[in-house]
Amino acid sequence: MPRDFIKALKESPLVFDGGIGTMLQRMGLKPGGCPDELNLTEPEMVKRVHAAYKDAGSNVITTNTFGATRVKLAEYNLDGKLREINARAVENARAAVGDDIFIAGDVGPTGHFVEPVGDITFDQAVEMFTEQAEALRDGGADIIVIETMMDIKEIRAAIIGAKTTGLPVVATMTFDETMRTMLGTSPEVFAVVAEALGVAALGANCSLGIEGLLQAIGQMSNVTTLPLFAQPNAGLPELRGEETVFPASPEHMASIVPDLVTSGVRILGGCCGTTDDHIREMAKAFRATKPVDRGAHEFMALASRTTITLLGGGLAPILIGERINPTGRKKLGAEITEGKTALIRTEARTQTEAGAHLLDVNVGVPDIDEPAAMKRAVFSVNDNSTLPIVVDSPNTDALIEGLKAVDGKPIINSVSGEEEKLNTILPLAKKYGAAVLGLALDDDGIPETAEGRFRVAEKIMKRAVEAGLRKEDVIIDCLAMTVSADPSGALTTLKAIKLVKERLGLATVLGLSNISFGLPERKHVNAAFLTMAIEAGLDAAIVNPKSPTLQSAYHSSLVLLNKDPKAERYIERFGMKSDDTLDKGEKVRKKDAKPLSILERLAKAVVEGDEGHVVAMVEEAMSDGIGPMEISNDGLLEGLNEVGRLFASNRYYLPQVILSADTMKLAFDRLKSEFGELASEKIGTVIMATVEGDIHDIGKNIVCTLLENHGFEVIDLGKNVSADEIIKAAIEKKADIVGLSALMTTTVMQMDTVLQRIRDEKIPVKTIVGGAVVTPEFADRIGADAYGEDAMKSVELMKEMLG
């Protein structure tokens, strides 16, 4: 076949290969070492794997380059051979399967989170992925496949880097049984983000068996019409004897394939535990099942790291919080100038709680480094709200920093019909996977008539589509003019909204408050105009969501215009008594509600990750005569315990946990000098290590951070640590606990080796094991004292071990 992947995908479903590592192990690969180096040292073994998958029916073969980014190769001192390894991998695949098979250059995660959660910048991540993707392209790859990602920001960087090659890009993330990644991203969020970035297909791989992947794929299908890609594991790993086994048979996996096709899967492959036998049976079932026509989605989809917001397409209109904007707000402007974010964090939380659906972020203060301020602001909003972001600035550099800082898919505020804006903003939206807010004005200014504004909107839409954006990713602001200066201005705006909706089918938005400028009691005019605009077809309003008057108008309008069936949203909001309906006694009790104590405020600061104020609160507590131990136990640790409860209930995810831990560390650093002799007292000493042959340490590092904040002394031995090193450290440091981590099925048995040595040498320590391939049954089997399901539970278990 001609190597035109997009054409081939449209014509028929495609079959990828299965687990490369699984097949290499079958052929005698030993644990340890760099699998990617086999392209140079054992090319014939790698070729045999590729050939086996071709014979099984694969028409796309993946290169053996999952860990061949510079940062991963550096773990083995092979970063200087990056181009050689990636190019040779493509050559090996091509030599094994010939010219009629697609070669997919494989790109995996770096092993690092992107800031602010991790230690690499977005630009560094893009650079690393670009370097590998270009090496694969230059070697002759037909497409780039990005897989097994856990961080939505990392996969954004990977897709952007891979897109520079000009090759089609296919991308997958890995989800656990809660249908979230380690950092809280859902399948729907990933689908929204990846589609906006321009991938050819998207999907899920690894972690789950085929039934779990079916659930993830189904969620993706709700928000995208792109071809979907499934690469399931052969079930969840089990320990049988001293061997880790993936239990799902080829026949069982093939039996689920028709359901995957019904959910929209057009590309099928396998991941851990799958072999050529699995692919052979799955491919037969796949090709025998007729693909489904999934239709089209007419809504705009936006995303944060953890949630999506849909608008347009006949859905109920939404509210965009306007309060993170220094215009007319001197205190916020001063804080932005000083490089602080306390008010931004507060506004992010309170607007979210008030019922906003998106948050506009504007830091336009004169004479500041606006790009740096925008980056700080977006990071702060990401940490304090689950809502998608509207990046708002006329400064192109500030927009770029905001687009790199967001976790999901934002809106750019704004483009217009002006040629310079169109030529600048639309390429940014395409590159960074954003929607655009288009102002109905052009180089001649704001048209006076509704027809004139319609024509500008039409121009913006056409240019956006030409730039590669979907029509659904354009939302038009028909511009609310001040009625005190132009009495007919509101009617013109409403007419323009109707024209844009009826003739173009685009979503519409208004910055509402300008309509009432110069009038007294503006909230009443704003509320009335919102109702009129919703009736005209408005899809979103930029407002103060904390205004009770506006919220009343908004929810009432939804009921009256049949956009809130059964008045469910109205009842949810107003079913409880508001201040207006409280009796006199209730109002007094509410007014006299007791303010939070300083210890309660400290706990709240930890929960909210308030790094900017926590040290000052510690100082305040000490000045009130509260001792350091009481501050620690009754304030800070209470907060961290609440973070643990939020994490356990899936209301917090690792980014919030890490932020809270960092906040805790700032407070503890201030308290150290106050503890005196108590400063050296620790709950216990823990040796932490990733076992020999395994270079994955993200989870272990998170556990180490949390242990330190809970008062443990942590001896982190790092990754790829031998049993001898672990035993030596446990004896020399008189450890209370040894914690072991493993991510790879090929290394998990090293845990058994370490635990057996501990028993043989009668070392008096407790043991806990964890990692992606570790199960409670495995932990029991090898005699571990505890199984660490996740970071927070691991810490709690270790505290229980030591009483």
Short mmCIF file of N, CA and C in Angstrom, two decimals, residues 25 56 59 91 104 136 207 271 282 359 438 478 508 561 614 616 660 698 721:
data_model
loop_
_atom_site.label_atom_id
_atom_site.label_comp_id
_atom_site.label_asym_id
_atom_site.label_seq_id
_atom_site.Cartn_x
_atom_site.Cartn_y
_atom_site.Cartn_z
N GLN A 25 10.98 -10.30 25.92
CA GLN A 25 11.19 -11.19 27.08
C GLN A 25 11.03 -12.66 26.66
N ALA A 56 1.22 -11.83 12.02
CA ALA A 56 -0.03 -11.95 12.77
C ALA A 56 -1.15 -11.08 12.20
N ASN A 59 -0.77 -4.14 10.26
CA ASN A 59 -0.33 -3.31 9.13
C ASN A 59 0.28 -2.00 9.57
N GLU A 91 14.98 1.68 10.78
CA GLU A 91 15.61 0.81 9.79
C GLU A 91 15.33 -0.66 10.10
N ALA A 104 5.45 3.17 12.64
CA ALA A 104 5.09 4.21 13.60
C ALA A 104 6.25 4.45 14.55
N LEU A 136 13.10 10.21 14.38
CA LEU A 136 12.29 9.12 13.83
C LEU A 136 11.85 9.42 12.41
N SER A 207 -2.21 -0.13 31.43
CA SER A 207 -2.84 -0.05 32.75
C SER A 207 -4.03 -0.97 32.93
N CYS A 271 -0.97 -3.92 24.22
CA CYS A 271 0.09 -3.36 25.05
C CYS A 271 0.65 -4.49 25.91
N MET A 282 -7.29 -10.93 17.61
CA MET A 282 -7.98 -9.63 17.67
C MET A 282 -8.16 -9.04 16.28
N LEU A 359 -13.12 30.44 33.48
CA LEU A 359 -12.53 31.59 34.16
C LEU A 359 -11.65 32.37 33.20
N GLY A 438 -13.87 35.60 18.93
CA GLY A 438 -13.73 36.59 17.87
C GLY A 438 -14.57 37.82 18.12
N CYS A 478 -20.52 39.69 19.73
CA CYS A 478 -21.18 40.70 18.89
C CYS A 478 -21.13 42.09 19.50
N THR A 508 -21.95 32.12 20.48
CA THR A 508 -21.83 33.57 20.72
C THR A 508 -21.55 33.84 22.20
N LEU A 561 -36.86 29.55 29.22
CA LEU A 561 -36.55 29.28 27.81
C LEU A 561 -36.33 27.79 27.54
N VAL A 614 1.27 31.13 54.02
CA VAL A 614 1.38 30.17 55.10
C VAL A 614 2.48 30.54 56.09
N ALA A 616 3.54 33.56 56.89
CA ALA A 616 3.03 34.67 57.70
C ALA A 616 2.03 34.16 58.74
N SER A 660 -0.03 21.17 48.11
CA SER A 660 -0.23 21.20 49.56
C SER A 660 1.04 20.77 50.30
N ILE A 698 8.70 8.29 39.51
CA ILE A 698 7.78 9.39 39.78
C ILE A 698 6.96 9.11 41.04
N VAL A 721 18.19 0.34 42.01
CA VAL A 721 19.00 0.12 43.20
C VAL A 721 19.09 -1.39 43.48
#
